[in-house]
CSV table of C-alpha atoms in Angstrom, one decimal:
chain,number,residue,atom,x,y,z
D,26,ASN,CA,68.0,-6.9,-55.9
D,27,TYR,CA,68.3,-10.1,-58.0
D,28,GLU,CA,65.6,-12.7,-57.3
D,29,LEU,CA,66.7,-15.4,-59.8
D,30,PRO,CA,67.9,-18.6,-58.1
D,31,LEU,CA,71.7,-18.8,-57.8
D,32,LEU,CA,73.3,-22.3,-58.1
D,33,ILE,CA,76.7,-22.6,-56.5
D,34,GLY,CA,79.2,-25.4,-57.2
D,35,GLY,CA,82.7,-26.4,-58.1
D,36,ALA,CA,85.9,-27.7,-56.5
D,37,THR,CA,86.5,-24.4,-54.6
D,38,THR,CA,83.0,-24.2,-53.0
D,39,SER,CA,81.2,-26.0,-50.3
D,40,PRO,CA,77.8,-26.1,-48.6
D,41,ALA,CA,79.2,-24.1,-45.6
D,42,HIS,CA,80.9,-21.5,-47.8
D,43,THR,CA,77.6,-21.1,-49.8
D,44,ALA,CA,75.6,-20.7,-46.6
D,45,VAL,CA,78.0,-18.4,-44.7
D,46,LYS,CA,79.5,-16.2,-47.4
D,47,ILE,CA,77.1,-16.1,-50.3
D,48,GLU,CA,73.4,-16.5,-49.3
D,49,PRO,CA,73.5,-13.5,-46.9
D,50,LYS,CA,74.5,-11.2,-49.7
D,51,TYR,CA,71.9,-12.3,-52.2
D,52,ASN,CA,68.1,-11.8,-52.2
D,53,GLY,CA,67.1,-14.8,-54.3
D,54,PRO,CA,67.4,-18.5,-53.5
D,55,VAL,CA,71.1,-19.7,-53.1
D,56,ILE,CA,71.5,-23.4,-53.6
D,57,TYR,CA,74.7,-25.5,-53.4
D,58,VAL,CA,74.9,-28.1,-56.1
D,59,LYS,CA,77.8,-30.6,-55.6
D,60,ASP,CA,78.2,-31.6,-59.3
D,61,ALA,CA,77.2,-29.9,-62.6
D,62,SER,CA,75.3,-33.0,-63.7
D,63,ARG,CA,73.0,-32.6,-60.7
D,64,SER,CA,72.0,-29.1,-61.6
D,65,VAL,CA,69.4,-30.3,-64.1
D,66,GLY,CA,67.3,-31.9,-61.4
D,67,VAL,CA,67.6,-28.8,-59.2
D,68,ALA,CA,66.7,-26.4,-62.0
D,69,GLN,CA,63.7,-28.6,-62.9
D,70,ALA,CA,62.5,-28.4,-59.3
D,71,LEU,CA,62.9,-24.6,-59.3
D,72,VAL,CA,60.7,-24.1,-62.4
D,73,GLU,CA,57.9,-26.3,-61.1
D,74,PRO,CA,55.5,-24.3,-58.7
D,75,GLY,CA,54.8,-27.5,-56.7
D,76,THR,CA,58.4,-28.2,-55.9
D,77,ARG,CA,60.1,-24.7,-55.9
D,78,ASP,CA,58.8,-23.5,-52.6
D,79,VAL,CA,59.6,-26.7,-50.9
D,80,LEU,CA,63.2,-26.8,-52.2
D,81,VAL,CA,63.8,-23.1,-51.5
D,82,ASP,CA,62.4,-23.3,-47.9
D,83,LYS,CA,64.4,-26.5,-47.2
D,84,THR,CA,67.6,-24.9,-48.5
D,85,ARG,CA,67.2,-21.7,-46.6
D,86,LYS,CA,66.6,-23.6,-43.3
D,87,GLU,CA,69.7,-25.8,-44.0
D,88,ASN,CA,71.8,-22.7,-44.8
D,89,ALA,CA,70.6,-21.0,-41.6
D,90,ARG,CA,71.6,-24.1,-39.7
D,91,ARG,CA,75.0,-24.1,-41.2
D,92,ARG,CA,75.5,-20.4,-40.4
D,93,ASP,CA,74.6,-21.1,-36.8
D,94,GLN,CA,76.9,-24.0,-36.7
D,95,HIS,CA,79.7,-22.0,-38.2
D,96,ALA,CA,79.1,-19.1,-35.7
D,97,ASN,CA,79.3,-21.5,-32.7
D,98,LYS,CA,82.2,-23.6,-33.9
D,99,LYS,CA,85.7,-23.0,-32.7
D,100,ARG,CA,87.9,-22.5,-35.7
D,101,LEU,CA,90.4,-25.3,-36.1
D,102,THR,CA,93.5,-23.3,-35.1
D,103,PRO,CA,96.8,-25.0,-36.0
D,104,GLN,CA,98.5,-26.4,-32.9
D,105,LEU,CA,102.1,-25.8,-34.3
D,106,SER,CA,103.9,-22.7,-35.3
D,107,LEU,CA,105.4,-22.6,-38.8
D,108,ASN,CA,108.9,-23.1,-37.4
D,109,GLU,CA,107.7,-26.1,-35.4
D,110,ALA,CA,106.0,-27.6,-38.4
D,111,ARG,CA,109.1,-27.2,-40.5
D,112,ALA,CA,111.1,-29.0,-37.8
D,113,GLY,CA,108.8,-31.9,-38.2
D,114,LYS,CA,109.1,-32.2,-42.0
D,115,HIS,CA,109.3,-35.5,-43.8
D,116,GLN,CA,112.9,-36.6,-44.0
D,117,CYS,CA,113.8,-38.5,-47.2
D,118,ASP,CA,117.0,-40.5,-47.2
D,119,TRP,CA,118.7,-38.5,-49.9
D,120,ASN,CA,122.1,-40.2,-49.4
D,121,SER,CA,120.8,-43.5,-50.7
D,122,TYR,CA,118.4,-42.1,-53.3
D,123,ASP,CA,119.2,-43.0,-56.8
D,124,VAL,CA,117.7,-40.1,-58.7
D,125,PRO,CA,115.9,-41.2,-61.9
D,126,LYS,CA,116.7,-39.0,-64.8
D,127,PRO,CA,114.0,-38.3,-67.3
D,128,GLU,CA,114.4,-39.3,-71.0
D,129,PHE,CA,114.2,-35.5,-71.8
D,130,THR,CA,113.8,-32.1,-70.2
D,131,GLY,CA,111.4,-29.6,-71.6
D,132,THR,CA,108.0,-30.4,-73.0
D,133,ARG,CA,106.3,-32.8,-75.4
D,134,VAL,CA,102.8,-32.8,-76.9
D,135,PHE,CA,100.3,-35.5,-77.8
D,136,ASP,CA,97.8,-34.0,-80.3
D,137,ASP,CA,95.4,-36.8,-80.6
D,138,ILE,CA,95.5,-39.7,-78.0
D,139,ASP,CA,93.6,-42.8,-79.2
D,140,LEU,CA,90.3,-42.8,-77.4
D,141,THR,CA,90.1,-46.6,-77.8
D,142,VAL,CA,93.2,-46.9,-75.6
D,143,LEU,CA,91.8,-44.4,-73.1
D,144,ARG,CA,88.6,-46.3,-72.8
D,145,GLU,CA,90.6,-49.1,-71.0
D,146,TYR,CA,91.7,-46.6,-68.4
D,147,ILE,CA,88.3,-45.2,-67.4
D,148,ASP,CA,87.3,-45.3,-63.7
D,149,TRP,CA,83.5,-45.7,-64.0
D,150,MET,CA,82.5,-45.2,-60.4
D,151,PRO,CA,82.6,-41.4,-60.5
D,152,PHE,CA,80.3,-41.5,-63.6
D,153,PHE,CA,77.7,-43.3,-61.5
D,154,ASN,CA,78.3,-40.9,-58.6
D,155,ALA,CA,77.3,-38.1,-60.8
D,156,TRP,CA,73.9,-39.7,-61.1
D,157,GLU,CA,73.6,-40.2,-57.3
D,158,PHE,CA,74.5,-43.9,-57.5
D,159,HIS,CA,77.0,-45.1,-54.9
D,160,GLY,CA,78.9,-48.3,-54.4
D,161,LYS,CA,81.6,-50.1,-56.3
D,162,PHE,CA,82.0,-50.8,-60.0
D,163,PRO,CA,81.2,-53.3,-61.5
D,164,GLN,CA,79.3,-54.7,-58.5
D,165,ILE,CA,76.9,-51.8,-58.8
D,166,LEU,CA,75.6,-53.1,-62.1
D,167,SER,CA,74.2,-56.2,-60.3
D,168,ASP,CA,73.0,-54.4,-57.1
D,169,ALA,CA,69.6,-55.7,-56.0
D,170,LYS,CA,68.2,-52.2,-55.6
D,171,VAL,CA,69.8,-50.1,-58.4
D,172,GLY,CA,71.3,-52.7,-60.7
D,173,GLU,CA,68.6,-52.4,-63.3
D,174,ALA,CA,69.0,-48.6,-63.5
D,175,THR,CA,72.8,-48.6,-63.4
D,176,SER,CA,73.0,-51.3,-66.1
D,177,SER,CA,70.7,-49.3,-68.4
D,178,LEU,CA,72.8,-46.2,-67.8
D,179,PHE,CA,76.0,-48.1,-68.4
D,180,ALA,CA,74.6,-49.5,-71.7
D,181,ASP,CA,73.6,-46.0,-72.8
D,182,ALA,CA,77.0,-44.6,-71.8
D,183,ASN,CA,78.9,-47.2,-73.7
D,184,ALA,CA,76.7,-46.8,-76.8
D,185,MET,CA,77.5,-43.1,-76.8
D,186,LEU,CA,81.2,-43.9,-76.2
D,187,ASP,CA,81.1,-46.0,-79.3
D,188,LYS,CA,79.9,-43.0,-81.3
D,189,ILE,CA,82.4,-40.7,-79.6
D,190,ILE,CA,85.2,-42.9,-80.8
D,191,SER,CA,83.9,-44.0,-84.2
D,192,GLU,CA,82.6,-40.6,-85.3
D,193,LYS,CA,85.5,-38.6,-83.6
D,194,TRP,CA,83.3,-36.4,-81.5
D,195,LEU,CA,86.1,-35.6,-79.1
D,196,THR,CA,89.8,-35.1,-79.3
D,197,ALA,CA,92.1,-35.9,-76.3
D,198,ARG,CA,95.3,-33.9,-76.1
D,199,ALA,CA,98.2,-33.7,-73.6
D,200,VAL,CA,101.3,-31.7,-72.9
D,201,PHE,CA,103.8,-32.8,-70.3
D,202,GLY,CA,107.4,-32.2,-69.4
D,203,PHE,CA,110.3,-32.6,-67.0
D,204,PHE,CA,112.4,-29.9,-65.4
D,205,PRO,CA,115.6,-29.8,-63.3
D,206,ALA,CA,114.4,-28.9,-59.8
D,207,ASN,CA,115.4,-28.7,-56.1
D,208,SER,CA,113.5,-27.8,-52.9
D,209,ILE,CA,114.5,-24.5,-51.2
D,210,ASP,CA,113.7,-22.5,-48.1
D,211,HIS,CA,111.8,-25.3,-46.4
D,212,ASP,CA,108.6,-25.3,-48.4
D,213,ASP,CA,109.2,-24.3,-52.0
D,214,ILE,CA,110.6,-25.9,-55.2
D,215,VAL,CA,112.7,-24.0,-57.7
D,216,LEU,CA,112.8,-25.1,-61.3
D,217,PHE,CA,115.9,-24.4,-63.4
D,218,ALA,CA,116.2,-23.1,-66.9
D,219,ASP,CA,118.5,-26.0,-68.0
D,220,GLU,CA,120.7,-28.8,-66.6
D,221,SER,CA,123.4,-26.3,-65.6
D,222,ARG,CA,121.1,-25.2,-62.8
D,223,GLN,CA,122.5,-21.7,-62.8
D,224,GLU,CA,119.3,-19.9,-63.7
D,225,THR,CA,115.9,-20.3,-62.0
D,226,SER,CA,112.9,-20.3,-64.2
D,227,HIS,CA,110.0,-20.7,-61.7
D,228,ARG,CA,109.4,-21.1,-58.0
D,229,LEU,CA,106.6,-23.4,-56.9
D,230,CYS,CA,105.3,-22.3,-53.6
D,231,HIS,CA,103.8,-24.9,-51.2
D,232,LEU,CA,102.1,-25.1,-47.8
D,233,ARG,CA,102.9,-27.3,-44.8
D,234,GLN,CA,100.6,-29.0,-42.4
D,235,GLN,CA,100.5,-27.3,-39.0
D,236,ARG,CA,98.2,-29.6,-37.1
D,237,GLU,CA,100.1,-31.5,-34.4
D,238,LYS,CA,100.5,-35.3,-35.1
D,239,SER,CA,101.5,-38.3,-33.2
D,240,ALA,CA,105.1,-39.2,-32.9
D,241,GLY,CA,106.6,-40.6,-36.1
D,242,TYR,CA,104.2,-38.7,-38.4
D,243,ALA,CA,105.6,-35.8,-40.5
D,244,GLN,CA,104.2,-32.3,-41.1
D,245,GLY,CA,103.6,-32.8,-44.8
D,246,CYS,CA,104.7,-30.5,-47.6
D,247,LEU,CA,105.2,-31.4,-51.2
D,248,ALA,CA,108.6,-29.8,-51.2
D,249,ASP,CA,109.8,-32.6,-48.9
D,250,PHE,CA,109.8,-35.0,-51.8
D,251,VAL,CA,112.3,-33.1,-53.9
D,252,ALA,CA,116.0,-33.0,-53.0
D,253,PRO,CA,117.1,-29.8,-51.2
D,254,VAL,CA,119.2,-27.4,-53.3
D,255,ASP,CA,122.0,-27.5,-50.8
D,256,SER,CA,122.2,-31.4,-51.0
D,257,GLY,CA,124.1,-31.2,-54.3
D,258,ILE,CA,121.6,-33.8,-55.7
D,259,ALA,CA,120.3,-33.0,-59.2
D,260,ASP,CA,116.6,-33.8,-58.9
D,261,TYR,CA,113.7,-33.3,-61.2
D,262,ILE,CA,109.9,-32.6,-61.2
D,263,GLY,CA,107.3,-33.2,-63.9
D,264,ALA,CA,104.2,-31.3,-65.0
D,265,PHE,CA,101.2,-32.1,-67.2
D,266,ALA,CA,97.9,-30.9,-68.6
D,267,VAL,CA,95.4,-33.0,-70.5
D,268,THR,CA,92.0,-32.4,-72.0
D,269,ALA,CA,89.4,-34.6,-73.6
D,270,GLY,CA,86.9,-31.8,-74.2
D,271,ILE,CA,88.1,-30.6,-77.6
D,272,GLY,CA,85.1,-30.8,-80.0
D,273,ILE,CA,82.4,-31.2,-77.3
D,274,ASP,CA,80.6,-27.9,-77.8
D,275,GLU,CA,78.9,-28.7,-81.1
D,276,HIS,CA,77.5,-31.9,-79.7
D,277,ILE,CA,76.3,-30.3,-76.5
D,278,GLU,CA,74.6,-27.6,-78.5
D,279,ARG,CA,73.0,-30.2,-80.7
D,280,PHE,CA,71.6,-32.1,-77.7
D,281,GLU,CA,70.4,-28.8,-76.1
D,282,LYS,CA,68.6,-27.7,-79.2
D,283,SER,CA,66.7,-31.0,-79.2
D,284,HIS,CA,66.0,-30.7,-75.4
D,285,ASP,CA,67.9,-33.9,-74.9
D,286,ASP,CA,69.3,-33.2,-71.4
D,287,TYR,CA,69.9,-36.9,-70.7
D,288,SER,CA,72.4,-37.2,-73.6
D,289,SER,CA,74.0,-33.9,-72.8
D,290,ILE,CA,74.7,-35.0,-69.3
D,291,ILE,CA,76.1,-38.4,-70.4
D,292,LEU,CA,78.4,-36.7,-72.9
D,293,LYS,CA,79.8,-34.2,-70.3
D,294,ALA,CA,80.3,-37.0,-67.8
D,295,LEU,CA,82.0,-39.2,-70.4
D,296,ALA,CA,84.3,-36.3,-71.4
D,297,ASP,CA,85.3,-35.9,-67.8
D,298,ARG,CA,86.0,-39.7,-67.5
D,299,LEU,CA,88.1,-39.6,-70.7
D,300,ALA,CA,90.1,-36.6,-69.3
D,301,GLU,CA,90.8,-38.5,-66.1
D,302,ALA,CA,91.7,-41.6,-68.2
D,303,SER,CA,94.1,-39.4,-70.2
D,304,ALA,CA,95.8,-38.4,-67.0
D,305,GLU,CA,96.0,-42.0,-65.9
D,306,TYR,CA,97.3,-43.2,-69.2
D,307,LEU,CA,100.0,-40.4,-69.5
D,308,HIS,CA,101.1,-41.0,-65.9
D,309,ALA,CA,101.6,-44.7,-66.6
D,310,ARG,CA,103.8,-43.9,-69.6
D,311,VAL,CA,105.7,-41.4,-67.5
D,312,ARG,CA,106.5,-44.0,-64.9
D,313,LYS,CA,107.4,-46.8,-67.4
D,314,GLU,CA,108.8,-44.9,-70.3
D,315,PHE,CA,109.5,-41.2,-70.2
D,316,TRP,CA,110.8,-40.9,-66.6
D,317,ALA,CA,111.2,-44.7,-66.4
D,318,TYR,CA,111.5,-45.1,-62.6
D,319,GLN,CA,109.1,-48.1,-62.8
D,320,PRO,CA,109.9,-49.6,-66.2
D,321,ASP,CA,108.6,-53.0,-65.3
D,322,GLU,CA,105.3,-51.8,-63.8
D,323,SER,CA,102.4,-54.1,-64.7
D,324,LEU,CA,99.2,-53.0,-63.0
D,325,SER,CA,95.5,-53.7,-63.8
D,326,ASN,CA,93.1,-50.8,-64.2
D,327,GLU,CA,91.7,-51.5,-60.8
D,328,GLU,CA,95.2,-51.3,-59.3
D,329,LEU,CA,95.8,-48.0,-61.1
D,330,ILE,CA,92.5,-46.6,-59.7
D,331,LYS,CA,93.7,-47.6,-56.2
D,332,GLU,CA,97.0,-45.8,-57.0
D,333,GLN,CA,99.2,-48.8,-56.3
D,334,TYR,CA,102.2,-47.3,-58.1
D,335,ARG,CA,105.2,-45.2,-57.1
D,336,GLY,CA,104.9,-41.4,-57.4
D,337,ILE,CA,102.0,-38.9,-57.2
D,338,ARG,CA,100.4,-36.3,-59.5
D,339,PRO,CA,99.0,-33.6,-57.2
D,340,ALA,CA,96.9,-30.8,-58.8
D,341,PRO,CA,96.9,-27.1,-57.8
D,342,GLY,CA,93.6,-26.5,-56.0
D,343,TYR,CA,93.4,-29.8,-54.3
D,344,PRO,CA,94.3,-30.8,-50.7
D,345,ALA,CA,98.1,-31.1,-50.9
D,346,CYS,CA,98.5,-27.8,-52.8
D,347,PRO,CA,95.3,-25.9,-52.4
D,348,ASP,CA,96.3,-22.6,-54.0
D,349,HIS,CA,94.7,-22.5,-57.5
D,350,THR,CA,96.9,-19.6,-58.6
D,351,GLU,CA,99.9,-22.0,-58.9
D,352,LYS,CA,98.3,-23.3,-62.1
D,353,ARG,CA,99.5,-20.1,-63.8
D,354,LYS,CA,103.1,-21.3,-63.4
D,355,LEU,CA,102.2,-24.7,-64.7
D,356,TRP,CA,100.6,-23.0,-67.8
D,357,GLU,CA,103.7,-21.0,-68.3
D,358,LEU,CA,106.0,-24.0,-68.0
D,359,LEU,CA,104.1,-26.1,-70.5
D,360,ASP,CA,102.7,-23.3,-72.7
D,361,VAL,CA,99.4,-25.1,-72.3
D,362,ASP,CA,97.2,-22.7,-74.2
D,363,SER,CA,99.3,-22.9,-77.4
D,364,ASN,CA,100.1,-26.5,-77.2
D,365,ILE,CA,96.7,-28.1,-76.6
D,366,GLY,CA,94.1,-25.3,-76.6
D,367,LEU,CA,93.4,-25.6,-72.9
D,368,ARG,CA,93.0,-22.3,-71.1
D,369,LEU,CA,92.5,-20.9,-67.7
D,370,THR,CA,89.7,-18.6,-66.7
D,371,GLU,CA,90.1,-15.6,-64.4
D,372,SER,CA,89.3,-17.8,-61.4
D,373,TYR,CA,91.8,-20.5,-62.6
D,374,ALA,CA,89.2,-23.0,-63.8
D,375,MET,CA,90.2,-25.0,-66.9
D,376,PHE,CA,88.3,-24.7,-70.1
D,377,PRO,CA,87.2,-26.9,-71.8
D,378,THR,CA,86.2,-28.3,-68.4
D,379,ALA,CA,87.0,-31.9,-69.2
D,380,ALA,CA,90.6,-31.5,-68.2
D,381,VAL,CA,93.2,-32.4,-65.6
D,382,SER,CA,96.5,-30.8,-64.8
D,383,GLY,CA,99.2,-31.2,-62.1
D,384,PHE,CA,102.8,-32.0,-61.2
D,385,TYR,CA,104.7,-35.3,-61.1
D,386,PHE,CA,106.7,-36.4,-58.1
D,387,ALA,CA,108.8,-39.5,-58.5
D,388,HIS,CA,110.3,-40.1,-55.0
D,389,PRO,CA,109.0,-43.4,-53.5
D,390,ASP,CA,108.1,-41.6,-50.3
D,391,ALA,CA,105.8,-39.2,-52.1
D,392,ARG,CA,102.2,-39.4,-50.8
D,393,TYR,CA,99.0,-37.4,-51.0
D,394,PHE,CA,97.9,-35.5,-47.9
D,395,SER,CA,95.7,-32.6,-47.0
D,396,VAL,CA,97.4,-29.4,-45.8
D,397,GLY,CA,94.4,-28.5,-43.7
D,398,LYS,CA,94.3,-25.3,-41.6
D,399,ILE,CA,97.3,-23.0,-41.6
D,400,GLY,CA,98.2,-20.2,-39.2
D,401,ARG,CA,98.7,-16.5,-39.8
D,402,ASP,CA,102.5,-17.0,-39.6
D,403,GLN,CA,102.4,-19.4,-42.6
D,404,LEU,CA,100.0,-17.2,-44.5
D,405,GLU,CA,102.4,-14.3,-44.1
D,406,SER,CA,105.4,-16.3,-45.2
D,407,TYR,CA,103.5,-17.7,-48.2
D,408,ALA,CA,102.3,-14.3,-49.3
D,409,GLU,CA,105.8,-12.9,-49.1
D,410,ARG,CA,107.3,-15.8,-51.1
D,411,LYS,CA,104.6,-15.4,-53.8
D,412,GLY,CA,104.7,-11.6,-53.9
D,413,LEU,CA,101.1,-11.3,-52.8
D,414,SER,CA,99.4,-9.0,-50.4
D,415,ILE,CA,98.1,-10.6,-47.2
D,416,VAL,CA,94.5,-9.9,-48.2
D,417,GLU,CA,95.0,-11.5,-51.7
D,418,ALA,CA,96.7,-14.6,-50.2
D,419,GLU,CA,93.9,-14.9,-47.7
D,420,ARG,CA,91.3,-14.7,-50.4
D,421,TRP,CA,92.8,-17.6,-52.4
D,422,LEU,CA,93.4,-19.7,-49.3
D,423,ALA,CA,90.2,-18.9,-47.4
D,424,PRO,CA,89.2,-22.5,-46.8
D,425,ASN,CA,92.6,-23.3,-45.2
D,426,LEU,CA,92.8,-20.3,-42.8
D,427,GLY,CA,93.0,-21.4,-39.2
D,428,TYR,CA,92.2,-17.9,-38.0
D,429,ASP,CA,89.6,-15.2,-38.7
D,430,PRO,CA,91.2,-12.8,-41.2
D,431,ASP,CA,88.9,-10.0,-40.3
D,432,GLU,CA,89.9,-10.2,-36.6
D,433,ALA,CA,93.6,-10.6,-37.5
D,434,ASN,CA,93.7,-7.7,-40.0
D,435,ALA,CA,91.8,-5.4,-37.6
D,436,ALA,CA,94.2,-6.1,-34.8
């Protein structure tokens, strides 16, 4: 019978999940917090008698509303069977595709990326979003309503960034690699041990959209962007993991000891921005240098932020490949723990948290998309291909299920 407030957040959670799945099983207040940087304000409200009751009452009413909404909502059942969805896959023109060959296969490590260089790749708008400021950068700095506050925050952030760089508070590291690969069995990608392509090292399992679309629009799956194994085309896939959180703990501890929450939040937010900048910087070098399928690319940082380049870098746990457990294969491929000191928790979160990981796809047709809801037929196929039980697969893919697993498993 715990009574302490429980704050829920992170990429795999949502307000609806918190209201429907968590609050009914916990006696104390259960509050969804979208971003870790916002937890300080929520915690402050919870320790103040004048604001605690108001926040708790408001949250419980909102959670109850979400549960009622969930109970009355028709589940978004996929309109297509898995076989129908596969028949509508994206068709790349493999006959005219000139496969770019990477400079190397296997892995490489960057032990200490220059933070001065990474600074130029920072996307600042998510930094302001973490402080509940919304708009566009740099226009937000001169906004009539919030310009004074955002300009002050921006100045403080850059002053700390100067110290981070000059005093080497943080170290940015990266490991990346390229691997011979082909798609197989409609939805998966096999990676080969070497260029002979005789021995399979890993199988990346993917999901396909099952919602019906207008004519001319494909039922997306990431495997569509890698040449099929029976095409005879020797294709490749890339993988990467970066972190800018090495060394952060001692400085966070220093700020917390002095009760300087403001500086602590800024540092965490800057580390996150540097990690994303590391991913952007590395991807640019991959496109222009290591995989070299866009050697003459010349894009501004604004154009990079808008993803105006060829290729994608989807991450396990996000809409195009929502299964977090696929990160384990990525970690094995790149030996991430040993190479850059970035590890996975039991729930597949990355630690230090200022980190980004994912796969590289080079085909010019490759686009981001959201898998959305899947049917029981696809869940069963996916579980079989991964060697998981139905229940375990449903647990990891709960937000994507287009059916009620309790009803299906009881039938």
